């Protein structure tokens, strides 16, 4: 389905947190943006717990997230968590593998650094070490998307960001990304693409830090014959030092503020005001 057709329908948005840490203000903003865009278009706002990483996931955090969202004054529909959908990822990966679009990579992070990888949009760009060598069966392998082959199959692709306008897919800043992790049946890229399609998401809302990832997702949609949503990457909240708000920099968890008796709805209003001041609530 084309983007233009989707635009007229009530949007389906989602908030997709990973239960491996508390939610902070940046998450609250993402959830509020997704919620309000759905509401403004008489659409649906979905919550999906992205718990694919079983070793890092803490199930009790999913409950905490629900309490946080309710505290912010949001209403949502919850869809199945990623851990229930592993079979669909395996099936998609097998289809891509059968078409020669993935290759196994046994490199460790150290190997990639030693191979002289250049910095890209999301960490180092994989230098393609394993692309032309037979896999070593004694080492665990991830599976990477052969970006050149993928492009040859899909031809030029575009996607539409509600704020930034039409975007031409360009995978050169990301390289051959991991589609199947060494320890899991999917990477973030494959899981989120499959899930957004399965959930009927028509407007993918998330922070601008994931802007480049949408090139990968658009490519996977084309390769797998999935419907194409629109995207809305909202600007990131910055702290007083002008740096991205992140858990590791000690931004207080929503749960902490909630338990301290702060008014969540008031906080939600403040975040919306801040977004307006960033100049891009549309
Ligand atoms: N689980 C991902 C995260 O927490 C979701 C990102 C997205 O919205 O695509 O960052
Ligand atoms: Zn490799």
Short mmCIF file of C-alpha atoms and ligand atoms in Angstrom, two decimals:
data_model
loop_
_atom_site.label_atom_id
_atom_site.label_comp_id
_atom_site.label_asym_id
_atom_site.label_seq_id
_atom_site.Cartn_x
_atom_site.Cartn_y
_atom_site.Cartn_z
CA UNK A 1 0.00 0.00 0.00
CA UNK A 2 1.40 3.42 -0.90
CA UNK A 3 2.16 6.13 1.60
CA UNK A 4 -0.36 8.49 0.05
CA UNK A 5 -3.17 6.01 0.62
CA UNK A 6 -2.16 5.49 4.23
CA UNK A 7 -2.09 9.18 4.96
CA UNK A 8 -5.85 9.49 4.57
CA UNK A 9 -6.69 6.57 6.88
CA UNK A 10 -6.83 6.84 10.69
CA UNK A 11 -3.22 6.25 11.74
CA UNK A 12 -2.01 3.31 13.78
CA UNK A 13 0.98 4.33 15.90
CA UNK A 14 2.96 2.49 18.52
CA UNK A 15 5.32 2.86 21.45
CA UNK A 16 7.76 -0.04 21.60
CA UNK A 17 9.94 0.03 24.73
CA UNK A 18 12.48 -2.63 25.60
CA UNK A 19 12.16 -3.87 29.20
CA UNK A 20 15.86 -3.68 29.99
CA UNK A 21 15.85 -0.39 31.87
CA UNK A 22 13.46 2.16 33.36
CA UNK A 23 11.66 4.61 31.10
CA UNK A 24 12.96 8.18 31.18
CA UNK A 25 11.80 11.50 29.78
CA UNK A 26 12.82 10.69 26.21
CA UNK A 27 10.60 7.59 26.30
CA UNK A 28 7.74 9.62 27.74
CA UNK A 29 8.02 12.04 24.85
CA UNK A 30 8.01 9.20 22.28
CA UNK A 31 4.93 7.66 23.86
CA UNK A 32 3.13 11.01 24.04
CA UNK A 33 3.90 11.83 20.39
CA UNK A 34 2.66 8.43 19.23
CA UNK A 35 -0.44 8.68 21.42
CA UNK A 36 -1.34 12.21 20.34
CA UNK A 37 -0.79 11.59 16.63
CA UNK A 38 -3.11 8.56 16.82
CA UNK A 39 -5.70 10.51 18.76
CA UNK A 40 -5.54 13.53 16.45
CA UNK A 41 -6.35 11.27 13.49
CA UNK A 42 -8.97 9.16 15.32
CA UNK A 43 -6.56 6.25 15.02
CA UNK A 44 -5.11 3.64 17.36
CA UNK A 45 -2.14 3.82 19.72
CA UNK A 46 -0.43 0.50 20.41
CA UNK A 47 1.97 -0.61 23.13
CA UNK A 48 4.38 -3.38 22.20
CA UNK A 49 6.92 -4.73 24.67
CA UNK A 50 10.16 -5.39 22.78
CA UNK A 51 11.46 -8.23 24.90
CA UNK A 52 13.34 -10.17 22.24
CA UNK A 53 16.54 -10.02 24.24
CA UNK A 54 15.61 -12.59 26.88
CA UNK A 55 18.85 -12.32 28.80
CA UNK A 56 18.55 -8.56 29.26
CA UNK A 57 14.75 -8.39 29.65
CA UNK A 58 13.22 -7.96 33.09
CA UNK A 59 9.54 -8.92 32.94
CA UNK A 60 8.63 -6.78 35.96
CA UNK A 61 9.60 -3.70 33.96
CA UNK A 62 6.71 -4.21 31.50
CA UNK A 63 4.27 -3.64 34.39
CA UNK A 64 6.20 -0.60 35.47
CA UNK A 65 5.94 0.77 31.89
CA UNK A 66 2.15 0.32 31.91
CA UNK A 67 1.94 2.23 35.21
CA UNK A 68 4.17 4.97 33.80
CA UNK A 69 2.01 5.40 30.66
CA UNK A 70 -1.20 5.51 32.68
CA UNK A 71 0.41 8.08 35.00
CA UNK A 72 1.19 10.26 31.96
CA UNK A 73 -2.53 10.12 31.13
CA UNK A 74 -2.19 7.87 28.05
CA UNK A 75 -4.55 5.14 26.86
CA UNK A 76 -3.33 2.32 24.65
CA UNK A 77 -4.04 -1.07 23.15
CA UNK A 78 -1.41 -3.66 23.94
CA UNK A 79 -0.27 -6.03 21.17
CA UNK A 80 1.77 -9.24 21.59
CA UNK A 81 5.33 -8.90 22.85
CA UNK A 82 8.27 -9.79 20.64
CA UNK A 83 9.04 -12.94 22.59
CA UNK A 84 5.79 -14.43 21.19
CA UNK A 85 6.85 -13.81 17.59
CA UNK A 86 10.24 -15.45 17.26
CA UNK A 87 8.97 -17.96 14.68
CA UNK A 88 7.97 -15.18 12.29
CA UNK A 89 11.47 -13.70 12.46
CA UNK A 90 13.05 -17.07 11.70
CA UNK A 91 10.76 -17.56 8.74
CA UNK A 92 11.56 -14.13 7.30
CA UNK A 93 15.30 -14.62 7.82
CA UNK A 94 15.14 -17.99 6.08
CA UNK A 95 13.37 -16.46 3.10
CA UNK A 96 16.09 -13.80 2.80
CA UNK A 97 18.84 -16.38 3.25
CA UNK A 98 17.35 -18.61 0.56
CA UNK A 99 17.57 -15.69 -1.86
CA UNK A 100 21.25 -15.17 -1.06
CA UNK A 101 20.58 -11.79 0.56
CA UNK A 102 22.23 -12.64 3.89
CA UNK A 103 25.69 -13.93 4.66
CA UNK A 104 27.08 -15.35 7.89
CA UNK A 105 29.52 -13.23 9.88
CA UNK A 106 31.61 -14.67 12.69
CA UNK A 107 33.46 -11.44 13.47
CA UNK A 108 33.64 -10.18 17.00
CA UNK A 109 33.55 -6.46 17.76
CA UNK A 110 37.34 -6.64 18.15
CA UNK A 111 37.74 -8.28 14.71
CA UNK A 112 35.71 -5.46 13.17
CA UNK A 113 37.82 -2.80 14.90
CA UNK A 114 41.04 -4.54 13.83
CA UNK A 115 39.85 -4.71 10.22
CA UNK A 116 39.99 -0.90 10.12
CA UNK A 117 36.23 -0.29 10.01
CA UNK A 118 35.20 3.33 9.51
CA UNK A 119 32.68 5.09 11.74
CA UNK A 120 29.20 5.22 10.25
CA UNK A 121 25.78 6.44 11.29
CA UNK A 122 25.38 3.68 13.90
CA UNK A 123 28.82 2.81 15.15
CA UNK A 124 31.40 1.18 12.89
CA UNK A 125 30.53 0.25 9.31
CA UNK A 126 31.11 -3.45 8.86
CA UNK A 127 34.08 -3.78 6.47
CA UNK A 128 32.69 -6.89 4.76
CA UNK A 129 35.36 -9.29 6.05
CA UNK A 130 33.10 -12.37 5.98
CA UNK A 131 31.34 -11.55 2.74
CA UNK A 132 33.75 -13.41 0.52
CA UNK A 133 35.10 -16.12 2.79
CA UNK A 134 33.67 -19.51 3.70
CA UNK A 135 32.04 -19.46 7.17
CA UNK A 136 33.97 -21.02 10.04
CA UNK A 137 31.43 -23.50 11.49
CA UNK A 138 33.25 -23.60 14.83
CA UNK A 139 32.38 -19.97 15.59
CA UNK A 140 28.89 -18.54 16.24
CA UNK A 141 27.60 -16.54 13.27
CA UNK A 142 25.36 -13.53 12.89
CA UNK A 143 23.70 -13.00 9.51
CA UNK A 144 24.20 -9.71 7.70
CA UNK A 145 22.20 -8.12 4.92
CA UNK A 146 24.23 -7.87 1.72
CA UNK A 147 23.32 -4.25 1.05
CA UNK A 148 24.62 -4.25 -2.53
CA UNK A 149 22.58 -7.33 -3.43
CA UNK A 150 19.53 -5.94 -1.65
CA UNK A 151 19.76 -2.69 -3.58
CA UNK A 152 20.12 -4.59 -6.86
CA UNK A 153 16.85 -6.40 -6.05
CA UNK A 154 14.83 -3.47 -4.78
CA UNK A 155 16.11 -0.67 -6.99
CA UNK A 156 15.98 2.87 -5.55
CA UNK A 157 13.60 3.22 -2.60
CA UNK A 158 12.08 6.18 -0.82
CA UNK A 159 10.21 6.61 2.41
CA UNK A 160 8.27 9.50 3.86
CA UNK A 161 8.98 11.23 7.14
CA UNK A 162 6.11 13.42 8.33
CA UNK A 163 8.51 16.15 9.47
CA UNK A 164 11.53 15.79 7.17
CA UNK A 165 9.72 14.86 3.96
CA UNK A 166 10.68 12.20 1.40
CA UNK A 167 13.91 10.29 2.05
CA UNK A 168 15.90 8.27 -0.49
CA UNK A 169 17.20 5.02 0.98
CA UNK A 170 20.98 5.03 1.25
CA UNK A 171 22.56 2.16 3.15
CA UNK A 172 26.14 3.33 2.63
CA UNK A 173 26.30 5.00 6.04
CA UNK A 174 25.23 1.80 7.78
CA UNK A 175 26.90 -0.93 5.75
CA UNK A 176 25.82 -4.58 5.86
CA UNK A 177 23.70 -4.52 9.02
CA UNK A 178 22.98 -7.55 11.21
CA UNK A 179 19.57 -9.09 10.49
CA UNK A 180 19.96 -12.21 12.66
CA UNK A 181 22.04 -11.87 15.80
CA UNK A 182 24.43 -14.55 17.00
CA UNK A 183 22.28 -15.21 20.06
CA UNK A 184 18.77 -14.37 18.79
CA UNK A 185 16.54 -15.14 15.76
CA UNK A 186 16.47 -11.46 14.72
CA UNK A 187 18.20 -8.15 15.20
CA UNK A 188 16.29 -5.02 16.22
CA UNK A 189 15.95 -4.16 12.52
CA UNK A 190 14.24 -7.39 11.47
CA UNK A 191 12.07 -7.74 14.58
CA UNK A 192 10.73 -4.19 14.51
CA UNK A 193 10.02 -4.34 10.76
CA UNK A 194 8.13 -7.62 11.06
CA UNK A 195 6.22 -6.46 14.13
CA UNK A 196 5.16 -3.11 12.73
CA UNK A 197 3.76 -4.96 9.71
CA UNK A 198 2.05 -7.62 11.86
CA UNK A 199 0.48 -4.95 14.06
CA UNK A 200 -0.75 -2.90 11.11
CA UNK A 201 1.27 0.15 12.16
CA UNK A 202 0.84 2.88 9.52
CA UNK A 203 2.79 5.68 11.24
CA UNK A 204 6.05 4.68 12.91
CA UNK A 205 6.84 7.28 15.55
CA UNK A 206 10.15 7.37 17.39
CA UNK A 207 13.07 9.62 18.21
CA UNK A 208 15.29 11.13 15.54
CA UNK A 209 18.19 9.02 16.83
CA UNK A 210 16.68 6.12 14.84
CA UNK A 211 16.25 8.11 11.62
CA UNK A 212 18.93 6.21 9.69
CA UNK A 213 17.53 2.84 10.75
CA UNK A 214 14.43 3.56 8.69
CA UNK A 215 16.52 3.09 5.52
CA UNK A 216 17.14 -0.48 6.65
CA UNK A 217 13.51 -1.04 7.57
CA UNK A 218 12.28 0.31 4.24
CA UNK A 219 14.69 -2.05 2.47
CA UNK A 220 13.47 -5.05 4.48
CA UNK A 221 9.86 -4.10 3.71
CA UNK A 222 10.64 -4.07 0.00
CA UNK A 223 12.50 -7.41 0.15
CA UNK A 224 9.81 -9.11 2.22
CA UNK A 225 6.81 -7.60 0.42
CA UNK A 226 5.52 -5.85 3.56
CA UNK A 227 3.22 -2.81 3.62
CA UNK A 228 5.05 0.52 3.83
CA UNK A 229 4.11 2.87 6.69
CA UNK A 230 4.95 6.54 7.08
CA UNK A 231 7.41 7.65 9.71
CA UNK A 232 7.49 10.48 12.22
CA UNK A 233 10.88 10.97 13.86
CA UNK A 234 10.49 13.50 16.63
CA UNK A 235 13.37 15.69 17.81
CA UNK A 236 15.21 14.51 20.90
CA UNK A 237 15.03 16.24 24.25
CA UNK A 238 18.34 17.66 25.31
CA UNK A 239 19.59 18.18 28.83
CA UNK A 240 20.96 21.47 30.15
CA UNK A 241 24.33 20.66 28.59
CA UNK A 242 22.75 20.23 25.16
CA UNK A 243 23.31 16.47 25.25
CA UNK A 244 20.77 13.77 24.48
CA UNK A 245 18.85 12.70 27.57
CA UNK A 246 19.80 9.16 28.37
CA UNK A 247 19.51 6.79 31.24
CA UNK A 248 23.25 6.50 31.56
CA UNK A 249 23.58 10.23 32.17
CA UNK A 250 21.36 9.96 35.20
CA UNK A 251 18.10 11.40 33.86
CA UNK A 252 15.52 10.37 36.51
CA UNK A 253 13.33 7.38 35.70
CA UNK A 254 9.62 8.05 35.21
CA UNK A 255 8.86 5.46 37.87
CA UNK A 256 10.95 7.37 40.38
CA UNK A 257 9.09 10.61 39.66
CA UNK A 258 5.74 8.82 39.75
CA UNK A 259 6.51 7.19 43.09
CA UNK A 260 7.66 10.54 44.46
CA UNK A 261 4.14 11.83 43.85
CA UNK A 262 4.81 14.06 40.83
CA UNK A 263 1.80 14.81 38.58
CA UNK A 264 2.29 12.76 35.41
CA UNK A 265 -0.28 14.60 33.32
CA UNK A 266 1.39 17.90 34.13
CA UNK A 267 4.73 16.42 33.11
CA UNK A 268 3.17 15.26 29.82
CA UNK A 269 1.96 18.82 29.16
CA UNK A 270 5.42 20.20 29.91
CA UNK A 271 7.01 17.75 27.49
CA UNK A 272 4.59 18.78 24.76
CA UNK A 273 5.50 22.43 25.37
CA UNK A 274 9.17 21.52 25.11
CA UNK A 275 8.53 19.74 21.84
CA UNK A 276 6.76 22.82 20.51
CA UNK A 277 9.78 24.90 21.45
CA UNK A 278 11.93 22.49 19.43
CA UNK A 279 9.82 23.75 16.58
CA UNK A 280 8.38 20.63 15.06
CA UNK A 281 5.07 19.45 16.43
CA UNK A 282 3.02 18.88 13.30
N1 LIG B 1 12.63 -1.17 21.34
C1 LIG B 1 13.20 -0.06 20.62
C2 LIG B 1 13.73 0.95 21.62
O1 LIG B 1 13.40 0.87 22.77
C3 LIG B 1 12.12 0.57 19.75
C4 LIG B 1 12.63 1.55 18.77
C5 LIG B 1 11.55 1.90 17.74
O2 LIG B 1 10.61 2.59 18.09
O3 LIG B 1 11.67 1.43 16.61
O4 LIG B 1 14.54 1.79 21.31
ZN1 LIG B 2 32.44 -11.00 9.74
#
